[in-house]
Amino acid sequence: MRRLGFIIVTALTTLTTLTPAVYAAAADNPTNVAHRGASADAPENTLAAFKLAGRQGADMFELDVRETKDHQLVLLHDPTLSRTTNVESVFPDRAPWPLSAFTLEEIRRLDAGSWFGPGHSAERIPTLGETLHTMKGRGMGLLLEIKDPDQYPGIERRVAAELRKNSWWLQPGRLVVQSFDWRFMRTFHHRMPRIPVGLLGTPAVSQLRTLSAYATQINPPYQYVTRAYVNRIHRLGMKVFTWTVNDRNDWRRLASQGVDGIITDRPGMP
């Protein structure tokens, strides 16, 4: 029942019947969000990781969006390419290999899977558009994180344009956009007011009422979650998605504290 009854952003078999009650998670059964896909078992932020997350039972997959030198939206967690690609061997003279110094054409030359393990050499850094197209209708919703938006002036316009081109994701219950930059998320909310907004971090209780004017979720690290904090957020009409939880005992404790979603590298764990 986990994949049908309460899912925050799950696309049901009949696409037009996806429930608008996207945050109605069962009290003891939070929404299962695959962090950068099933990133414990596949290279993070790749199509392989997102597809595997679905097979492992995720209700939703999370990804990270950044921009290339030529303003193309691609999926990468780090500001540099060195950790998750073979950029050092392909472009040895361009250290420290910041993503923002490379065009999409150059990035397409990189192997984004072999660092994780043998058998993943075919993986490439996907664009946001490729991901939205490929993952449409696969039974999961999307938690889209915009990384360091201050480094990419205008990125909110480009993300909004890409989402409008892939309008399937704009139906109620299929998408949440989040960032650590709360001011940026207020700007994004004004641009796309129907898209739920998540704020990463742990705002002080005194800030919550102000943030609730535009935020739909407060998404703190799991170490800082208490039942009292969750209750305060719920009373203001927002939900709590916490990260990054890879231990079953932590999962059970957080579920008992009433969180609405748990972000994990291991979506097959629960």
PDB file of C-alpha atoms in Angstrom:
ATOM      1  CA  MET A   1       0.000   0.000   0.000  1.00  0.00           C
ATOM      2  CA  ARG A   2       2.982   2.357   0.500  1.00  0.00           C
ATOM      3  CA  ARG A   3       3.226   3.078  -3.226  1.00  0.00           C
ATOM      4  CA  LEU A   4      -0.459   3.916  -3.686  1.00  0.00           C
ATOM      5  CA  GLY A   5      -2.152   5.304  -0.613  1.00  0.00           C
ATOM      6  CA  PHE A   6      -0.176   8.327   0.518  1.00  0.00           C
ATOM      7  CA  ILE A   7       2.485   9.118  -2.015  1.00  0.00           C
ATOM      8  CA  ILE A   8       3.613  12.734  -2.208  1.00  0.00           C
ATOM      9  CA  VAL A   9       4.277  12.812  -5.914  1.00  0.00           C
ATOM     10  CA  THR A  10       3.605   9.395  -7.380  1.00  0.00           C
ATOM     11  CA  ALA A  11       2.223   9.121 -10.871  1.00  0.00           C
ATOM     12  CA  LEU A  12      -0.503   6.503 -10.767  1.00  0.00           C
ATOM     13  CA  THR A  13      -1.241   4.115 -13.567  1.00  0.00           C
ATOM     14  CA  THR A  14      -3.989   6.378 -14.854  1.00  0.00           C
ATOM     15  CA  LEU A  15      -2.097   9.637 -15.068  1.00  0.00           C
ATOM     16  CA  THR A  16      -5.145  11.858 -14.805  1.00  0.00           C
ATOM     17  CA  THR A  17      -6.144  10.379 -11.445  1.00  0.00           C
ATOM     18  CA  LEU A  18      -3.017  11.262  -9.485  1.00  0.00           C
ATOM     19  CA  THR A  19      -4.169  12.354  -6.071  1.00  0.00           C
ATOM     20  CA  PRO A  20      -3.901  16.072  -5.243  1.00  0.00           C
ATOM     21  CA  ALA A  21      -3.484  15.192  -1.552  1.00  0.00           C
ATOM     22  CA  VAL A  22       0.230  14.985  -2.108  1.00  0.00           C
ATOM     23  CA  TYR A  23       1.382  15.428   1.483  1.00  0.00           C
ATOM     24  CA  ALA A  24      -0.977  13.029   3.241  1.00  0.00           C
ATOM     25  CA  ALA A  25       1.633  10.499   4.344  1.00  0.00           C
ATOM     26  CA  ALA A  26       0.634   7.860   6.859  1.00  0.00           C
ATOM     27  CA  ALA A  27       1.898   8.779  10.301  1.00  0.00           C
ATOM     28  CA  ASP A  28       4.098   5.686  10.598  1.00  0.00           C
ATOM     29  CA  ASN A  29       4.939   5.263   6.908  1.00  0.00           C
ATOM     30  CA  PRO A  30       6.682   8.338   5.464  1.00  0.00           C
ATOM     31  CA  THR A  31       7.177   8.968   1.770  1.00  0.00           C
ATOM     32  CA  ASN A  32      10.294   7.140   0.572  1.00  0.00           C
ATOM     33  CA  VAL A  33      12.538   9.561  -1.363  1.00  0.00           C
ATOM     34  CA  ALA A  34      15.574   8.204  -3.241  1.00  0.00           C
ATOM     35  CA  HIS A  35      18.483  10.594  -2.638  1.00  0.00           C
ATOM     36  CA  ARG A  36      20.134  11.301  -6.019  1.00  0.00           C
ATOM     37  CA  GLY A  37      18.360   8.123  -7.054  1.00  0.00           C
ATOM     38  CA  ALA A  38      19.279   4.776  -5.506  1.00  0.00           C
ATOM     39  CA  SER A  39      22.728   6.226  -4.917  1.00  0.00           C
ATOM     40  CA  ALA A  40      23.969   3.458  -2.619  1.00  0.00           C
ATOM     41  CA  ASP A  41      23.676   1.004  -5.503  1.00  0.00           C
ATOM     42  CA  ALA A  42      24.166   3.078  -8.671  1.00  0.00           C
ATOM     43  CA  PRO A  43      26.066   6.235  -9.649  1.00  0.00           C
ATOM     44  CA  GLU A  44      24.280   9.246  -8.196  1.00  0.00           C
ATOM     45  CA  ASN A  45      22.242  11.666 -10.309  1.00  0.00           C
ATOM     46  CA  THR A  46      22.163   9.322 -13.301  1.00  0.00           C
ATOM     47  CA  LEU A  47      19.271   7.787 -15.163  1.00  0.00           C
ATOM     48  CA  ALA A  48      20.424   4.362 -13.972  1.00  0.00           C
ATOM     49  CA  ALA A  49      20.104   5.470 -10.334  1.00  0.00           C
ATOM     50  CA  PHE A  50      16.632   6.922 -10.872  1.00  0.00           C
ATOM     51  CA  LYS A  51      15.331   3.825 -12.646  1.00  0.00           C
ATOM     52  CA  LEU A  52      16.789   1.578  -9.951  1.00  0.00           C
ATOM     53  CA  ALA A  53      15.091   3.685  -7.283  1.00  0.00           C
ATOM     54  CA  GLY A  54      11.748   2.832  -8.831  1.00  0.00           C
ATOM     55  CA  ARG A  55      12.566  -0.862  -8.851  1.00  0.00           C
ATOM     56  CA  GLN A  56      13.589  -0.652  -5.184  1.00  0.00           C
ATOM     57  CA  GLY A  57      10.248   0.843  -4.173  1.00  0.00           C
ATOM     58  CA  ALA A  58      10.878   4.596  -3.948  1.00  0.00           C
ATOM     59  CA  ASP A  59       7.863   6.860  -4.043  1.00  0.00           C
ATOM     60  CA  MET A  60       9.929   9.779  -5.238  1.00  0.00           C
ATOM     61  CA  PHE A  61      13.451  10.486  -6.528  1.00  0.00           C
ATOM     62  CA  GLU A  62      15.618  13.482  -5.681  1.00  0.00           C
ATOM     63  CA  LEU A  63      18.137  15.155  -7.996  1.00  0.00           C
ATOM     64  CA  ASP A  64      20.503  18.142  -8.078  1.00  0.00           C
ATOM     65  CA  VAL A  65      20.449  20.787 -10.817  1.00  0.00           C
ATOM     66  CA  ARG A  66      23.354  23.029 -11.853  1.00  0.00           C
ATOM     67  CA  GLU A  67      24.310  24.936 -15.011  1.00  0.00           C
ATOM     68  CA  THR A  68      27.038  24.483 -17.610  1.00  0.00           C
ATOM     69  CA  LYS A  69      29.098  27.276 -19.133  1.00  0.00           C
ATOM     70  CA  ASP A  70      26.522  27.552 -21.928  1.00  0.00           C
ATOM     71  CA  HIS A  71      23.586  27.701 -19.467  1.00  0.00           C
ATOM     72  CA  GLN A  72      22.380  24.135 -19.950  1.00  0.00           C
ATOM     73  CA  LEU A  73      20.698  22.500 -16.958  1.00  0.00           C
ATOM     74  CA  VAL A  74      22.460  19.298 -15.927  1.00  0.00           C
ATOM     75  CA  LEU A  75      22.429  17.004 -12.908  1.00  0.00           C
ATOM     76  CA  LEU A  76      25.428  17.217 -10.604  1.00  0.00           C
ATOM     77  CA  HIS A  77      25.731  17.536  -6.849  1.00  0.00           C
ATOM     78  CA  ASP A  78      29.230  19.009  -6.582  1.00  0.00           C
ATOM     79  CA  PRO A  79      30.352  22.320  -8.097  1.00  0.00           C
ATOM     80  CA  THR A  80      33.225  20.445  -9.753  1.00  0.00           C
ATOM     81  CA  LEU A  81      33.278  17.417 -12.026  1.00  0.00           C
ATOM     82  CA  SER A  82      36.218  15.584 -10.482  1.00  0.00           C
ATOM     83  CA  ARG A  83      34.519  13.307  -7.929  1.00  0.00           C
ATOM     84  CA  THR A  84      31.912  11.687 -10.157  1.00  0.00           C
ATOM     85  CA  THR A  85      33.422  11.749 -13.659  1.00  0.00           C
ATOM     86  CA  ASN A  86      36.688  11.025 -15.482  1.00  0.00           C
ATOM     87  CA  VAL A  87      37.185  14.703 -16.275  1.00  0.00           C
ATOM     88  CA  GLU A  88      40.764  14.676 -14.957  1.00  0.00           C
ATOM     89  CA  SER A  89      41.855  12.251 -17.666  1.00  0.00           C
ATOM     90  CA  VAL A  90      39.746  13.747 -20.475  1.00  0.00           C
ATOM     91  CA  PHE A  91      40.667  17.377 -19.720  1.00  0.00           C
ATOM     92  CA  PRO A  92      43.885  17.125 -17.642  1.00  0.00           C
ATOM     93  CA  ASP A  93      44.874  20.770 -18.063  1.00  0.00           C
ATOM     94  CA  ARG A  94      41.638  22.331 -16.750  1.00  0.00           C
ATOM     95  CA  ALA A  95      41.902  21.828 -12.990  1.00  0.00           C
ATOM     96  CA  PRO A  96      40.019  22.249 -10.704  1.00  0.00           C
ATOM     97  CA  TRP A  97      37.350  21.267 -13.260  1.00  0.00           C
ATOM     98  CA  PRO A  98      34.374  23.440 -12.214  1.00  0.00           C
ATOM     99  CA  LEU A  99      31.186  22.509 -14.011  1.00  0.00           C
ATOM    100  CA  SER A 100      30.624  26.160 -14.913  1.00  0.00           C
ATOM    101  CA  ALA A 101      33.778  26.129 -17.086  1.00  0.00           C
ATOM    102  CA  PHE A 102      32.533  23.338 -19.363  1.00  0.00           C
ATOM    103  CA  THR A 103      29.957  23.328 -22.146  1.00  0.00           C
ATOM    104  CA  LEU A 104      27.318  20.655 -22.464  1.00  0.00           C
ATOM    105  CA  GLU A 105      29.102  19.270 -25.533  1.00  0.00           C
ATOM    106  CA  GLU A 106      32.260  18.799 -23.477  1.00  0.00           C
ATOM    107  CA  ILE A 107      30.381  17.254 -20.564  1.00  0.00           C
ATOM    108  CA  ARG A 108      28.789  14.691 -22.861  1.00  0.00           C
ATOM    109  CA  ARG A 109      32.280  13.264 -23.419  1.00  0.00           C
ATOM    110  CA  LEU A 110      32.636  12.331 -19.753  1.00  0.00           C
ATOM    111  CA  ASP A 111      32.059   8.966 -18.103  1.00  0.00           C
ATOM    112  CA  ALA A 112      29.871   9.538 -15.042  1.00  0.00           C
ATOM    113  CA  GLY A 113      29.627   5.924 -13.898  1.00  0.00           C
ATOM    114  CA  SER A 114      32.953   4.131 -13.758  1.00  0.00           C
ATOM    115  CA  TRP A 115      33.982   5.955 -10.562  1.00  0.00           C
ATOM    116  CA  PHE A 116      31.166   4.059  -8.838  1.00  0.00           C
ATOM    117  CA  GLY A 117      32.090   0.642 -10.122  1.00  0.00           C
ATOM    118  CA  PRO A 118      32.570  -1.614 -13.141  1.00  0.00           C
ATOM    119  CA  GLY A 119      29.567  -1.934 -15.392  1.00  0.00           C
ATOM    120  CA  HIS A 120      28.547   1.724 -15.197  1.00  0.00           C
ATOM    121  CA  SER A 121      30.860   3.185 -17.828  1.00  0.00           C
ATOM    122  CA  ALA A 122      27.940   3.942 -20.151  1.00  0.00           C
ATOM    123  CA  GLU A 123      26.462   6.471 -17.729  1.00  0.00           C
ATOM    124  CA  ARG A 124      26.657  10.131 -18.642  1.00  0.00           C
ATOM    125  CA  ILE A 125      25.642  13.310 -16.819  1.00  0.00           C
ATOM    126  CA  PRO A 126      22.024  13.776 -17.894  1.00  0.00           C
ATOM    127  CA  THR A 127      20.352  17.077 -18.600  1.00  0.00           C
ATOM    128  CA  LEU A 128      17.275  18.036 -16.638  1.00  0.00           C
ATOM    129  CA  GLY A 129      15.205  17.808 -19.807  1.00  0.00           C
ATOM    130  CA  GLU A 130      16.416  14.291 -20.589  1.00  0.00           C
ATOM    131  CA  THR A 131      15.594  13.218 -17.052  1.00  0.00           C
ATOM    132  CA  LEU A 132      12.110  14.720 -17.044  1.00  0.00           C
ATOM    133  CA  HIS A 133      11.350  13.003 -20.353  1.00  0.00           C
ATOM    134  CA  THR A 134      12.807   9.621 -19.372  1.00  0.00           C
ATOM    135  CA  MET A 135      11.237   9.411 -15.918  1.00  0.00           C
ATOM    136  CA  LYS A 136       7.769  10.588 -16.919  1.00  0.00           C
ATOM    137  CA  GLY A 137       5.106   8.075 -15.946  1.00  0.00           C
ATOM    138  CA  ARG A 138       7.426   5.672 -14.112  1.00  0.00           C
ATOM    139  CA  GLY A 139       5.464   5.699 -10.872  1.00  0.00           C
ATOM    140  CA  MET A 140       7.573   8.181  -8.921  1.00  0.00           C
ATOM    141  CA  GLY A 141       7.412  11.860  -8.161  1.00  0.00           C
ATOM    142  CA  LEU A 142      10.307  14.289  -8.264  1.00  0.00           C
ATOM    143  CA  LEU A 143      12.078  16.320  -5.594  1.00  0.00           C
ATOM    144  CA  LEU A 144      14.166  18.787  -7.603  1.00  0.00           C
ATOM    145  CA  GLU A 145      16.969  20.579  -5.773  1.00  0.00           C
ATOM    146  CA  ILE A 146      18.564  23.681  -7.263  1.00  0.00           C
ATOM    147  CA  LYS A 147      22.180  23.857  -6.106  1.00  0.00           C
ATOM    148  CA  ASP A 148      23.902  27.165  -5.324  1.00  0.00           C
ATOM    149  CA  PRO A 149      21.495  29.313  -7.351  1.00  0.00           C
ATOM    150  CA  ASP A 150      23.493  32.452  -6.615  1.00  0.00           C
ATOM    151  CA  GLN A 151      26.220  31.054  -8.885  1.00  0.00           C
ATOM    152  CA  TYR A 152      23.828  30.840 -11.833  1.00  0.00           C
ATOM    153  CA  PRO A 153      21.946  34.124 -12.330  1.00  0.00           C
ATOM    154  CA  GLY A 154      18.636  33.459 -14.036  1.00  0.00           C
ATOM    155  CA  ILE A 155      18.568  29.746 -13.281  1.00  0.00           C
ATOM    156  CA  GLU A 156      15.026  30.060 -11.909  1.00  0.00           C
ATOM    157  CA  ARG A 157      13.838  31.175 -15.352  1.00  0.00           C
ATOM    158  CA  ARG A 158      15.584  28.305 -17.094  1.00  0.00           C
ATOM    159  CA  VAL A 159      14.307  25.682 -14.645  1.00  0.00           C
ATOM    160  CA  ALA A 160      10.779  27.078 -14.968  1.00  0.00           C
ATOM    161  CA  ALA A 161      11.019  26.994 -18.775  1.00  0.00           C
ATOM    162  CA  GLU A 162      12.216  23.378 -18.743  1.00  0.00           C
ATOM    163  CA  LEU A 163       9.396  22.366 -16.444  1.00  0.00           C
ATOM    164  CA  ARG A 164       6.839  24.069 -18.672  1.00  0.00           C
ATOM    165  CA  LYS A 165       8.237  22.170 -21.673  1.00  0.00           C
ATOM    166  CA  ASN A 166       7.694  18.981 -19.674  1.00  0.00           C
ATOM    167  CA  SER A 167       4.310  19.988 -18.320  1.00  0.00           C
ATOM    168  CA  TRP A 168       3.363  16.471 -17.240  1.00  0.00           C
ATOM    169  CA  TRP A 169       5.366  17.167 -14.090  1.00  0.00           C
ATOM    170  CA  LEU A 170       3.332  20.278 -13.285  1.00  0.00           C
ATOM    171  CA  GLN A 171       0.188  18.358 -12.431  1.00  0.00           C
ATOM    172  CA  PRO A 172      -0.642  18.338  -8.707  1.00  0.00           C
ATOM    173  CA  GLY A 173       1.344  15.814  -6.719  1.00  0.00           C
ATOM    174  CA  ARG A 174       4.218  15.189  -9.113  1.00  0.00           C
ATOM    175  CA  LEU A 175       6.874  17.737  -8.190  1.00  0.00           C
ATOM    176  CA  VAL A 176       8.494  19.654  -5.335  1.00  0.00           C
ATOM    177  CA  VAL A 177      11.357  22.137  -5.844  1.00  0.00           C
ATOM    178  CA  GLN A 178      13.793  22.760  -2.986  1.00  0.00           C
ATOM    179  CA  SER A 179      17.016  24.605  -2.153  1.00  0.00           C
ATOM    180  CA  PHE A 180      19.182  25.672   0.762  1.00  0.00           C
ATOM    181  CA  ASP A 181      18.775  29.244  -0.486  1.00  0.00           C
ATOM    182  CA  TRP A 182      15.470  30.297   1.093  1.00  0.00           C
ATOM    183  CA  ARG A 183      15.413  33.745  -0.500  1.00  0.00           C
ATOM    184  CA  PHE A 184      15.851  32.163  -3.904  1.00  0.00           C
ATOM    185  CA  MET A 185      12.991  29.769  -3.221  1.00  0.00           C
ATOM    186  CA  ARG A 186      10.721  32.716  -2.429  1.00  0.00           C
ATOM    187  CA  THR A 187      11.640  34.138  -5.845  1.00  0.00           C
ATOM    188  CA  PHE A 188      10.965  30.776  -7.478  1.00  0.00           C
ATOM    189  CA  HIS A 189       7.606  30.564  -5.719  1.00  0.00           C
ATOM    190  CA  HIS A 190       6.570  33.914  -7.198  1.00  0.00           C
ATOM    191  CA  ARG A 191       7.564  32.656 -10.658  1.00  0.00           C
ATOM    192  CA  MET A 192       5.747  29.301 -10.336  1.00  0.00           C
ATOM    193  CA  PRO A 193       3.300  29.695  -7.437  1.00  0.00           C
ATOM    194  CA  ARG A 194       1.562  26.359  -8.006  1.00  0.00           C
ATOM    195  CA  ILE A 195       4.730  24.317  -7.499  1.00  0.00           C
ATOM    196  CA  PRO A 196       5.315  23.204  -3.893  1.00  0.00           C
ATOM    197  CA  VAL A 197       8.482  24.663  -2.381  1.00  0.00           C
ATOM    198  CA  GLY A 198      10.832  22.952   0.082  1.00  0.00           C
ATOM    199  CA  LEU A 199      13.387  24.747   2.254  1.00  0.00           C
ATOM    200  CA  LEU A 200      16.481  22.726   3.133  1.00  0.00           C
ATOM    201  CA  GLY A 201      17.907  23.296   6.588  1.00  0.00           C
ATOM    202  CA  THR A 202      16.619  23.785  10.103  1.00  0.00           C
ATOM    203  CA  PRO A 203      14.944  27.179  10.529  1.00  0.00           C
ATOM    204  CA  ALA A 204      14.459  28.481  14.045  1.00  0.00           C
ATOM    205  CA  VAL A 205      10.952  28.035  15.377  1.00  0.00           C
ATOM    206  CA  SER A 206      10.609  31.821  15.378  1.00  0.00           C
ATOM    207  CA  GLN A 207      11.129  31.849  11.578  1.00  0.00           C
ATOM    208  CA  LEU A 208       8.602  29.197  10.666  1.00  0.00           C
ATOM    209  CA  ARG A 209       5.484  31.369  10.441  1.00  0.00           C
ATOM    210  CA  THR A 210       7.187  33.803   8.039  1.00  0.00           C
ATOM    211  CA  LEU A 211       8.510  30.969   5.884  1.00  0.00           C
ATOM    212  CA  SER A 212       5.096  29.317   5.734  1.00  0.00           C
ATOM    213  CA  ALA A 213       3.891  32.214   3.576  1.00  0.00           C
ATOM    214  CA  TYR A 214       5.547  30.551   0.593  1.00  0.00           C
ATOM    215  CA  ALA A 215       7.066  27.231   1.707  1.00  0.00           C
ATOM    216  CA  THR A 216       5.277  23.903   1.616  1.00  0.00           C
ATOM    217  CA  GLN A 217       8.020  21.834   3.240  1.00  0.00           C
ATOM    218  CA  ILE A 218      10.780  22.294   5.813  1.00  0.00           C
ATOM    219  CA  ASN A 219      13.484  19.706   5.075  1.00  0.00           C
ATOM    220  CA  PRO A 220      16.080  19.411   7.878  1.00  0.00           C
ATOM    221  CA  PRO A 221      18.941  16.960   8.466  1.00  0.00           C
ATOM    222  CA  TYR A 222      17.578  14.031  10.432  1.00  0.00           C
ATOM    223  CA  GLN A 223      19.863  14.651  13.418  1.00  0.00           C
ATOM    224  CA  TYR A 224      17.924  17.820  14.272  1.00  0.00           C
ATOM    225  CA  VAL A 225      14.408  16.408  14.021  1.00  0.00           C
ATOM    226  CA  THR A 226      12.264  16.176  17.145  1.00  0.00           C
ATOM    227  CA  ARG A 227       8.575  15.500  17.539  1.00  0.00           C
ATOM    228  CA  ALA A 228       8.064  18.994  18.950  1.00  0.00           C
ATOM    229  CA  TYR A 229       9.730  20.581  15.916  1.00  0.00           C
ATOM    230  CA  VAL A 230       7.684  18.450  13.511  1.00  0.00           C
ATOM    231  CA  ASN A 231       4.492  19.390  15.340  1.00  0.00           C
ATOM    232  CA  ARG A 232       5.257  23.113  15.094  1.00  0.00           C
ATOM    233  CA  ILE A 233       5.795  22.787  11.347  1.00  0.00           C
ATOM    234  CA  HIS A 234       2.604  20.771  10.914  1.00  0.00           C
ATOM    235  CA  ARG A 235       0.556  23.345  12.809  1.00  0.00           C
ATOM    236  CA  LEU A 236       1.607  25.929  10.221  1.00  0.00           C
ATOM    237  CA  GLY A 237       0.396  23.727   7.376  1.00  0.00           C
ATOM    238  CA  MET A 238       3.835  22.584   6.193  1.00  0.00           C
ATOM    239  CA  LYS A 239       5.399  19.138   6.016  1.00  0.00           C
ATOM    240  CA  VAL A 240       8.780  17.710   6.986  1.00  0.00           C
ATOM    241  CA  PHE A 241      11.050  15.730   4.693  1.00  0.00           C
ATOM    242  CA  THR A 242      14.293  14.786   6.427  1.00  0.00           C
ATOM    243  CA  TRP A 243      17.684  13.608   5.120  1.00  0.00           C
ATOM    244  CA  THR A 244      19.836  11.512   4.670  1.00  0.00           C
ATOM    245  CA  VAL A 245      18.632   8.400   6.494  1.00  0.00           C
ATOM    246  CA  ASN A 246      20.378   5.086   5.766  1.00  0.00           C
ATOM    247  CA  ASP A 247      19.766   3.174   9.000  1.00  0.00           C
ATOM    248  CA  ARG A 248      16.550   1.280   9.751  1.00  0.00           C
ATOM    249  CA  ASN A 249      16.533   2.292  13.411  1.00  0.00           C
ATOM    250  CA  ASP A 250      16.781   5.959  12.448  1.00  0.00           C
ATOM    251  CA  TRP A 251      14.001   5.436   9.896  1.00  0.00           C
ATOM    252  CA  ARG A 252      11.700   3.953  12.547  1.00  0.00           C
ATOM    253  CA  ARG A 253      12.472   6.716  15.055  1.00  0.00           C
ATOM    254  CA  LEU A 254      11.787   9.461  12.520  1.00  0.00           C
ATOM    255  CA  ALA A 255       8.583   7.792  11.380  1.00  0.00           C
ATOM    256  CA  SER A 256       7.414   7.679  15.001  1.00  0.00           C
ATOM    257  CA  GLN A 257       8.158  11.398  15.293  1.00  0.00           C
ATOM    258  CA  GLY A 258       5.699  12.127  12.508  1.00  0.00           C
ATOM    259  CA  VAL A 259       7.905  13.167   9.582  1.00  0.00           C
ATOM    260  CA  ASP A 260       6.140  13.129   6.234  1.00  0.00           C
ATOM    261  CA  GLY A 261       9.053  11.999   4.089  1.00  0.00           C
ATOM    262  CA  ILE A 262      12.462  10.391   4.488  1.00  0.00           C
ATOM    263  CA  ILE A 263      15.261  10.961   1.983  1.00  0.00           C
ATOM    264  CA  THR A 264      17.605   7.996   1.715  1.00  0.00           C
ATOM    265  CA  ASP A 265      20.418   6.580  -0.414  1.00  0.00           C
ATOM    266  CA  ARG A 266      18.802   3.163   0.123  1.00  0.00           C
ATOM    267  CA  PRO A 267      15.147   3.315  -0.972  1.00  0.00           C
ATOM    268  CA  GLY A 268      14.915  -0.476  -0.752  1.00  0.00           C
ATOM    269  CA  MET A 269      15.729  -0.415   2.971  1.00  0.00           C
ATOM    270  CA  PRO A 270      12.282   0.065   4.602  1.00  0.00           C
TER     271      PRO A 270
END
